[in-house]
CSV table of C-alpha atoms in Angstrom, one decimal:
chain,number,residue,atom,x,y,z
A,1,MET,CA,135.7,71.5,96.5
A,2,LEU,CA,134.1,74.6,95.1
A,3,LYS,CA,136.4,77.3,96.3
A,4,ILE,CA,135.1,80.8,96.8
A,5,LYS,CA,137.3,83.2,94.8
A,6,ASN,CA,135.6,86.5,95.4
A,7,ALA,CA,132.6,88.2,97.0
A,8,ARG,CA,131.4,91.8,96.8
A,9,VAL,CA,128.4,93.9,97.7
A,10,ILE,CA,126.3,95.8,95.1
A,11,VAL,CA,124.1,98.7,96.2
A,12,THR,CA,121.5,100.0,93.9
A,13,SER,CA,118.3,102.1,94.2
A,14,PRO,CA,115.9,101.6,91.3
A,15,GLY,CA,113.1,103.3,93.1
A,16,ARG,CA,114.2,102.0,96.5
A,17,ASN,CA,117.5,100.7,98.0
A,18,PHE,CA,118.7,97.2,97.6
A,19,VAL,CA,121.8,95.5,98.9
A,20,THR,CA,123.0,92.4,97.0
A,21,LEU,CA,125.9,90.1,97.7
A,22,LYS,CA,127.6,88.4,94.8
A,23,ILE,CA,129.8,85.4,95.5
A,24,GLU,CA,132.1,83.9,92.8
A,25,THR,CA,133.8,80.5,92.8
A,26,GLU,CA,137.1,79.5,91.1
A,27,ASP,CA,135.0,77.4,88.7
A,28,GLY,CA,133.2,80.6,87.5
A,29,LEU,CA,129.9,79.9,89.2
A,30,THR,CA,128.2,82.9,90.8
A,31,GLY,CA,125.5,83.2,93.4
A,32,LEU,CA,123.4,86.1,94.6
A,33,GLY,CA,122.0,86.9,98.1
A,34,ASP,CA,119.8,89.7,99.3
A,35,ALA,CA,121.1,91.7,102.3
A,36,THR,CA,118.5,94.6,102.3
A,37,LEU,CA,117.6,96.0,105.7
A,38,ASN,CA,115.0,98.7,105.1
A,39,GLY,CA,116.2,102.0,106.4
A,40,ARG,CA,119.6,100.6,107.7
A,41,GLU,CA,121.0,99.3,104.4
A,42,LEU,CA,124.5,100.6,104.8
A,43,SER,CA,124.9,98.9,108.2
A,44,VAL,CA,124.7,95.5,106.5
A,45,VAL,CA,127.0,96.7,103.7
A,46,SER,CA,129.6,97.5,106.3
A,47,TYR,CA,129.1,94.3,108.2
A,48,LEU,CA,129.5,92.2,105.0
A,49,THR,CA,132.4,94.2,103.5
A,50,GLU,CA,134.5,94.6,106.6
A,51,HIS,CA,133.8,91.5,108.6
A,52,VAL,CA,132.1,88.7,106.6
A,53,ILE,CA,133.7,88.7,103.1
A,54,PRO,CA,137.3,88.3,104.3
A,55,CYS,CA,136.2,85.1,106.1
A,56,LEU,CA,134.6,83.6,102.9
A,57,ILE,CA,137.6,83.7,100.5
A,58,GLY,CA,139.1,80.3,100.0
A,59,ARG,CA,136.2,78.4,101.7
A,60,ASP,CA,134.2,75.6,100.0
A,61,ALA,CA,131.0,77.0,98.7
A,62,HIS,CA,129.4,73.6,99.1
A,63,GLN,CA,129.7,73.7,102.9
A,64,ILE,CA,126.6,75.8,103.5
A,65,GLU,CA,125.7,74.6,106.9
A,66,ASP,CA,129.3,74.9,108.2
A,67,ILE,CA,129.6,78.4,106.9
A,68,TRP,CA,126.3,79.4,108.4
A,69,GLN,CA,127.4,78.1,111.8
A,70,TYR,CA,130.8,79.8,111.4
A,71,LEU,CA,129.2,83.2,110.7
A,72,TYR,CA,126.7,82.8,113.5
A,73,LYS,CA,128.6,81.1,116.3
A,74,GLY,CA,132.0,82.4,115.3
A,75,ALA,CA,131.1,86.0,115.6
A,76,TYR,CA,130.3,85.6,119.3
A,77,TRP,CA,127.8,88.6,119.0
A,78,ARG,CA,124.8,86.6,117.8
A,79,ARG,CA,121.4,87.6,116.3
A,80,GLY,CA,120.1,91.0,115.5
A,81,PRO,CA,118.9,92.3,112.1
A,82,VAL,CA,122.3,93.4,110.8
A,83,THR,CA,124.1,90.2,111.6
A,84,MET,CA,121.3,87.9,110.4
A,85,SER,CA,120.7,89.9,107.2
A,86,ALA,CA,124.4,89.5,106.3
A,87,ILE,CA,124.4,85.8,107.1
A,88,ALA,CA,121.2,85.4,105.0
A,89,ALA,CA,122.9,87.0,102.0
A,90,VAL,CA,125.7,84.6,102.2
A,91,ASP,CA,123.4,81.7,102.7
A,92,MET,CA,121.2,82.6,99.7
A,93,ALA,CA,124.2,83.1,97.5
A,94,LEU,CA,125.6,79.7,98.5
A,95,TRP,CA,122.3,77.9,97.8
A,96,ASP,CA,122.2,79.6,94.5
A,97,ILE,CA,125.7,78.3,93.6
A,98,LYS,CA,124.9,74.8,94.9
A,99,ALA,CA,121.8,74.5,92.8
A,100,LYS,CA,123.6,75.9,89.7
A,101,ALA,CA,126.3,73.3,90.2
A,102,ALA,CA,123.6,70.6,90.3
A,103,ASN,CA,121.9,72.3,87.2
A,104,MET,CA,118.5,72.4,88.9
A,105,PRO,CA,116.2,75.0,90.3
A,106,LEU,CA,116.7,75.4,94.0
A,107,TYR,CA,113.4,74.0,95.1
A,108,GLN,CA,114.4,70.6,93.6
A,109,LEU,CA,117.5,70.6,95.7
A,110,LEU,CA,115.3,71.4,98.8
A,111,GLY,CA,113.4,68.2,98.2
A,112,GLY,CA,111.2,69.1,95.3
A,113,ALA,CA,107.8,70.7,95.0
A,114,SER,CA,105.2,70.1,97.7
A,115,ARG,CA,102.5,71.9,95.7
A,116,LYS,CA,101.8,73.2,92.2
A,117,GLY,CA,102.3,76.9,93.1
A,118,VAL,CA,102.7,79.3,95.9
A,119,MET,CA,99.6,81.2,96.9
A,120,VAL,CA,100.3,84.9,97.4
A,121,TYR,CA,98.4,87.8,98.7
A,122,GLY,CA,98.3,91.4,97.4
A,123,HIS,CA,97.8,94.7,99.1
A,124,ALA,CA,94.6,96.7,98.6
A,125,ASN,CA,94.6,100.1,100.3
A,126,GLY,CA,92.7,103.4,100.1
A,127,GLU,CA,92.1,106.5,102.1
A,128,ASN,CA,88.6,105.2,102.9
A,129,VAL,CA,86.6,102.0,102.8
A,130,GLU,CA,85.3,102.7,99.3
A,131,GLN,CA,88.7,103.2,97.8
A,132,THR,CA,90.1,100.1,99.6
A,133,LEU,CA,87.3,97.9,98.2
A,134,GLU,CA,87.8,99.4,94.8
A,135,GLU,CA,91.4,98.3,94.9
A,136,ALA,CA,90.5,94.9,96.3
A,137,GLN,CA,88.2,94.3,93.3
A,138,LYS,CA,91.1,95.0,91.0
A,139,TYR,CA,93.2,92.3,92.8
A,140,LYS,CA,90.3,89.9,92.7
A,141,ALA,CA,90.0,90.5,89.0
A,142,MET,CA,93.7,89.7,88.6
A,143,GLY,CA,93.1,86.3,90.1
A,144,TYR,CA,94.3,86.8,93.6
A,145,LYS,CA,92.9,84.3,96.1
A,146,ALA,CA,94.1,86.4,99.1
A,147,ILE,CA,94.0,90.1,99.7
A,148,ARG,CA,95.3,92.3,102.5
A,149,LEU,CA,93.0,95.2,103.3
A,150,GLN,CA,94.2,98.5,104.9
A,151,SER,CA,92.2,101.7,105.0
A,152,GLY,CA,92.5,105.2,106.2
A,153,VAL,CA,91.2,105.9,109.7
A,154,PRO,CA,88.7,108.8,109.9
A,155,GLY,CA,90.3,111.6,111.8
A,156,LEU,CA,93.9,110.6,111.2
A,157,ALA,CA,95.9,112.3,108.4
A,158,SER,CA,97.8,109.1,107.5
A,159,THR,CA,97.6,105.4,108.3
A,160,TYR,CA,100.0,102.5,107.9
A,161,GLY,CA,99.6,100.6,104.6
A,162,VAL,CA,97.8,103.4,102.8
A,163,SER,CA,99.7,105.1,100.0
A,164,LYS,CA,99.1,107.2,96.9
A,165,ASP,CA,100.8,104.5,94.6
A,166,LYS,CA,98.5,101.5,95.0
A,167,MET,CA,100.5,98.8,93.4
A,168,PHE,CA,104.0,99.8,94.6
A,169,TYR,CA,103.6,100.9,98.2
A,170,GLU,CA,107.0,101.9,99.7
A,171,PRO,CA,106.9,103.0,103.4
A,172,ALA,CA,110.5,104.3,103.4
A,173,ASP,CA,109.5,107.7,102.1
A,174,ASN,CA,111.9,110.4,103.3
A,175,ASP,CA,115.6,111.0,103.9
A,176,LEU,CA,114.6,111.7,107.5
A,177,PRO,CA,111.8,109.9,109.3
A,178,THR,CA,108.3,111.1,108.6
A,179,GLU,CA,106.2,111.5,111.8
A,180,ASN,CA,102.7,110.1,111.8
A,181,ILE,CA,99.9,110.5,114.4
A,182,TRP,CA,98.1,107.6,115.8
A,183,SER,CA,94.8,107.0,117.7
A,184,THR,CA,94.0,103.4,118.8
A,185,PRO,CA,90.3,104.1,119.7
A,186,GLN,CA,89.6,105.6,116.2
A,187,TYR,CA,91.4,102.7,114.6
A,188,MET,CA,89.5,100.1,116.6
A,189,ASN,CA,86.2,101.7,115.6
A,190,SER,CA,87.0,101.7,111.9
A,191,VAL,CA,88.4,98.3,111.2
A,192,PRO,CA,85.3,96.1,111.8
A,193,LYS,CA,83.4,98.4,109.4
A,194,LEU,CA,86.0,97.9,106.7
A,195,PHE,CA,85.7,94.1,106.9
A,196,GLN,CA,81.9,94.1,107.1
A,197,ALA,CA,81.8,96.1,103.9
A,198,ALA,CA,84.5,93.9,102.4
A,199,ARG,CA,82.5,90.7,102.9
A,200,ASP,CA,79.4,92.4,101.4
A,201,ALA,CA,81.4,93.6,98.4
A,202,LEU,CA,83.9,90.7,97.8
A,203,GLY,CA,82.0,87.7,99.0
A,204,TRP,CA,83.4,84.7,100.9
A,205,ASP,CA,85.5,83.1,98.2
A,206,VAL,CA,88.6,85.3,98.8
A,207,HIS,CA,90.9,85.2,101.8
A,208,LEU,CA,91.0,88.6,103.7
A,209,LEU,CA,94.0,89.7,105.8
A,210,HIS,CA,94.8,92.7,107.9
A,211,ASP,CA,98.0,94.1,109.4
A,212,VAL,CA,97.8,95.9,112.8
A,213,HIS,CA,101.6,96.7,112.6
A,214,HIS,CA,102.3,96.1,116.3
A,215,ARG,CA,100.0,98.9,117.5
A,216,LEU,CA,97.7,97.3,120.1
A,217,THR,CA,98.1,96.0,123.6
A,218,PRO,CA,97.2,92.3,124.0
A,219,ILE,CA,93.8,93.0,125.4
A,220,GLU,CA,93.0,95.5,122.7
A,221,ALA,CA,94.2,93.0,120.1
A,222,GLY,CA,91.9,90.4,121.7
A,223,ARG,CA,88.9,92.7,121.4
A,224,LEU,CA,89.7,93.5,117.8
A,225,GLY,CA,90.1,89.8,116.9
A,226,ARG,CA,86.8,89.1,118.5
A,227,ASP,CA,85.1,91.9,116.7
A,228,LEU,CA,86.5,90.6,113.4
A,229,GLU,CA,85.4,87.0,113.9
A,230,PRO,CA,82.2,87.3,111.9
A,231,TYR,CA,84.2,88.1,108.8
A,232,ARG,CA,86.5,85.1,109.0
A,233,LEU,CA,89.9,86.7,108.5
A,234,PHE,CA,92.7,84.5,107.0
A,235,TRP,CA,94.8,86.2,109.7
A,236,LEU,CA,95.3,89.2,111.9
A,237,GLU,CA,99.0,90.2,111.6
A,238,ASP,CA,101.4,91.8,114.2
A,239,ALA,CA,98.5,92.5,116.6
A,240,THR,CA,100.9,93.5,119.4
A,241,PRO,CA,104.7,93.9,119.7
A,242,ALA,CA,106.2,90.4,120.0
A,243,GLU,CA,109.2,91.0,122.1
A,244,ASN,CA,107.1,89.5,124.9
A,245,GLN,CA,106.0,86.3,123.4
A,246,GLU,CA,103.8,85.5,126.4
A,247,ALA,CA,101.6,88.5,125.4
A,248,PHE,CA,100.0,86.4,122.7
A,249,ARG,CA,98.5,84.1,125.3
A,250,LEU,CA,96.2,86.9,126.4
A,251,ILE,CA,95.1,87.5,122.8
A,252,ARG,CA,94.4,83.8,122.4
A,253,GLN,CA,92.1,83.8,125.4
A,254,HIS,CA,89.8,86.3,123.8
A,255,THR,CA,89.6,85.4,120.1
A,256,THR,CA,89.7,82.6,117.5
A,257,THR,CA,90.8,84.9,114.7
A,258,PRO,CA,94.1,83.4,113.4
A,259,LEU,CA,97.2,85.3,114.4
A,260,ALA,CA,100.4,85.9,112.3
A,261,VAL,CA,103.6,87.5,113.4
A,262,GLY,CA,107.3,87.5,112.8
A,263,GLU,CA,108.4,89.7,109.9
A,264,ILE,CA,111.0,91.4,112.1
A,265,PHE,CA,112.1,88.2,113.8
A,266,ASN,CA,115.8,87.2,113.3
A,267,THR,CA,116.1,83.7,114.7
A,268,ILE,CA,114.1,80.7,115.9
A,269,TRP,CA,114.5,82.0,119.4
A,270,ASP,CA,112.2,85.0,118.6
A,271,CYS,CA,109.3,82.6,117.9
A,272,LYS,CA,110.1,79.5,119.9
A,273,ASP,CA,107.6,80.1,122.7
A,274,LEU,CA,104.9,81.4,120.3
A,275,ILE,CA,105.2,78.2,118.2
A,276,GLN,CA,105.5,75.5,120.9
A,277,ASN,CA,102.7,77.1,123.0
A,278,GLN,CA,100.6,77.3,119.8
A,279,LEU,CA,100.0,81.0,120.4
A,280,ILE,CA,100.1,81.8,116.6
A,281,ASP,CA,98.9,80.3,113.4
A,282,TYR,CA,101.4,81.7,110.9
A,283,ILE,CA,105.1,82.5,111.2
A,284,ARG,CA,106.1,85.4,109.0
A,285,ALA,CA,109.9,85.3,109.4
A,286,THR,CA,111.6,86.0,106.1
A,287,VAL,CA,114.6,84.7,104.2
A,288,VAL,CA,116.7,87.9,104.4
A,289,HIS,CA,116.1,88.9,108.0
A,290,ALA,CA,116.0,85.4,109.6
A,291,GLY,CA,119.4,84.1,108.5
A,292,GLY,CA,118.7,82.8,105.0
A,293,ILE,CA,117.2,79.6,103.7
A,294,THR,CA,119.1,77.4,106.0
A,295,HIS,CA,117.7,78.9,109.2
A,296,LEU,CA,114.2,79.6,107.8
A,297,ARG,CA,113.9,75.9,107.0
A,298,ARG,CA,114.8,75.1,110.6
A,299,ILE,CA,112.0,77.5,111.8
A,300,ALA,CA,109.5,76.0,109.4
A,301,SER,CA,110.4,72.4,110.5
A,302,PHE,CA,109.9,73.4,114.1
A,303,ALA,CA,106.6,75.2,113.3
A,304,ASP,CA,105.3,72.1,111.5
A,305,LEU,CA,105.4,70.1,114.7
A,306,TYR,CA,102.8,72.4,116.1
A,307,GLN,CA,100.7,72.9,113.0
A,308,VAL,CA,101.9,76.4,112.5
A,309,LYS,CA,102.2,77.4,108.8
A,310,THR,CA,104.5,79.8,107.0
A,311,GLY,CA,103.4,83.2,105.8
A,312,CYS,CA,106.6,84.9,104.9
A,313,HIS,CA,107.0,88.7,104.7
A,314,GLY,CA,107.3,89.8,101.1
A,315,ALA,CA,107.3,93.6,100.9
A,316,THR,CA,109.1,95.7,98.3
A,317,ASP,CA,112.2,96.0,100.5
A,318,LEU,CA,112.9,92.3,99.7
A,319,SER,CA,114.6,92.3,96.3
A,320,PRO,CA,113.7,89.9,93.6
A,321,VAL,CA,116.6,87.8,94.8
A,322,CYS,CA,114.9,87.3,98.1
A,323,MET,CA,111.5,86.9,96.5
A,324,ALA,CA,112.9,84.1,94.4
A,325,ALA,CA,114.4,82.4,97.5
A,326,ALA,CA,111.1,82.7,99.3
A,327,LEU,CA,109.2,81.1,96.4
A,328,HIS,CA,111.7,78.2,96.2
A,329,PHE,CA,111.3,77.8,100.0
A,330,GLY,CA,107.5,78.1,99.9
A,331,LEU,CA,107.1,75.6,97.1
A,332,SER,CA,109.2,73.0,99.0
A,333,VAL,CA,108.1,73.2,102.6
A,334,PRO,CA,105.1,71.0,103.7
A,335,ASN,CA,103.6,73.6,106.1
A,336,PHE,CA,103.4,76.5,103.7
A,337,GLY,CA,100.5,78.9,104.3
A,338,VAL,CA,100.8,82.0,102.1
A,339,GLN,CA,103.4,84.3,100.7
A,340,GLU,CA,103.2,88.1,100.8
A,341,TYR,CA,103.8,89.6,97.3
A,342,MET,CA,104.2,93.3,96.8
A,343,ARG,CA,105.0,93.8,93.2
A,344,HIS,CA,108.3,95.5,92.3
A,345,THR,CA,108.5,98.4,89.9
A,346,ALA,CA,109.5,97.9,86.2
A,347,GLU,CA,112.9,99.6,87.1
A,348,THR,CA,113.6,97.0,89.8
A,349,ASP,CA,112.6,94.1,87.6
A,350,ALA,CA,114.9,95.4,84.9
A,351,VAL,CA,117.9,95.5,87.3
A,352,PHE,CA,117.0,92.0,88.6
A,353,PRO,CA,115.8,89.8,85.7
A,354,HIS,CA,114.1,86.7,87.1
A,355,ALA,CA,112.4,83.5,86.2
A,356,TYR,CA,109.6,83.6,88.7
A,357,SER,CA,106.0,84.3,87.5
A,358,PHE,CA,102.5,85.0,88.7
A,359,ALA,CA,99.3,83.5,87.4
A,360,ASP,CA,95.8,83.0,88.8
A,361,GLY,CA,96.7,83.9,92.4
A,362,TYR,CA,99.8,81.7,92.5
A,363,MET,CA,103.5,82.2,91.9
A,364,HIS,CA,106.2,79.8,90.7
A,365,PRO,CA,110.0,80.3,91.0
A,366,GLY,CA,110.6,78.9,87.5
A,367,GLU,CA,112.9,76.1,86.3
A,368,ALA,CA,116.1,78.1,85.8
A,369,PRO,CA,119.1,76.6,87.7
A,370,GLY,CA,119.7,78.2,91.1
A,371,LEU,CA,117.5,81.0,92.4
A,372,GLY,CA,116.6,82.0,88.8
A,373,VAL,CA,117.6,85.7,89.4
A,374,ASP,CA,120.4,87.7,87.9
A,375,ILE,CA,121.6,91.3,88.4
A,376,ASP,CA,122.3,93.7,85.6
A,377,GLU,CA,125.3,95.5,87.2
A,378,GLY,CA,125.6,98.1,84.5
A,379,LEU,CA,122.0,99.1,85.0
A,380,ALA,CA,122.3,98.9,88.7
A,381,GLU,CA,125.1,101.5,88.7
A,382,LYS,CA,122.6,104.0,87.2
A,383,TYR,CA,120.6,104.0,90.4
A,384,PRO,CA,122.8,105.3,93.3
A,385,TYR,CA,122.0,104.8,96.9
A,386,ALA,CA,119.5,107.3,98.3
A,387,ARG,CA,119.0,107.5,102.1
A,388,ALA,CA,115.5,106.7,103.1
A,389,TYR,CA,113.9,106.1,106.5
A,390,LEU,CA,110.8,104.3,107.6
A,391,PRO,CA,108.2,106.6,109.3
A,392,VAL,CA,107.8,106.9,113.1
A,393,ASN,CA,104.6,107.2,115.1
A,394,ARG,CA,103.4,109.5,117.8
A,395,LEU,CA,100.1,109.4,119.8
A,396,GLN,CA,97.9,112.5,119.5
A,397,ASP,CA,99.4,113.9,122.7
A,398,GLY,CA,102.9,113.6,121.2
A,399,THR,CA,104.0,110.4,123.0
A,400,MET,CA,106.4,108.2,120.9
A,401,PHE,CA,104.6,105.0,119.8
A,402,ASN,CA,105.0,101.9,117.7
A,403,TRP,CA,105.1,102.5,113.9
């Protein structure tokens, strides 16, 4: 038995907020789990501190599946981003401990490597097509095999995915929500022009991706997907809000552009119909928001039955702890597709020293036991929590819309 002696939550903000759970066993082993929920961080802190941690003390850290079921079924109130982020943090930390106890990197404990490295994609963005392609050339020169393209929309003051800081885009930008203005017709007119120019400038030996960010109706998404077919996108992400999984059937009827969705999904139930009806090509659920490694493996195994691949969310609100977990997961699962990789700042990397690395378009979690990530608690204390919200969207007539 590897008895849990203590667990506590560490909140730090080295450029943005992170919530980290640290579990300690009586044998002196420690494990880290990411519990960051962008814009709602303190909700998860409270859930962990007040409701979850008291239930962990004295339990056997080796019983990962049983503890997962206990926290999911035992709470009665299931699912939701707060609950599942808290469970994910516990799950990550316990896998970290188990792999350290076995003295092996986590991916070995998950069945070993299924590939030499994890292909990642970077984010190229600009206020116009020319700036976006200039950034894309930089990523291509760095060795990236896959690049997401986002560009400003003529006539709109701001657009999702476009930022002043190109390498370290952080959407949670204000201590109260920033309000953006949106126009679907202007957007629909601009995107095909971006990808036509991109193929002319970048060629055909790099994968190109695009994020709609839930802003189209199914029929609008079908039209955009069809318009983009000549440019052979790797995927079109979050084309429409996915609460209604059946909506993707209408998109499928109108385009062969591959579809990806799921970064805000919490459980397998959010994507069950999408996967079994083969309405998507990539599932983007992530370790921290979908209940940890234990549950994400379940989603991936189910998806593999229907030839749906993984494409896990990897924005800067996932700490290096979660990025490491995603890389161990991605290296091990047979139906891996691609991993999003938004580079953390030097300040964040200093707080979370890690073993993972990037080279020639691929990442590897490294060979350190466990997740291969630590936290410098003394340095973390120097970066106190700072409230930050994600933006909101309104249409040009003032109607509240999807951000």
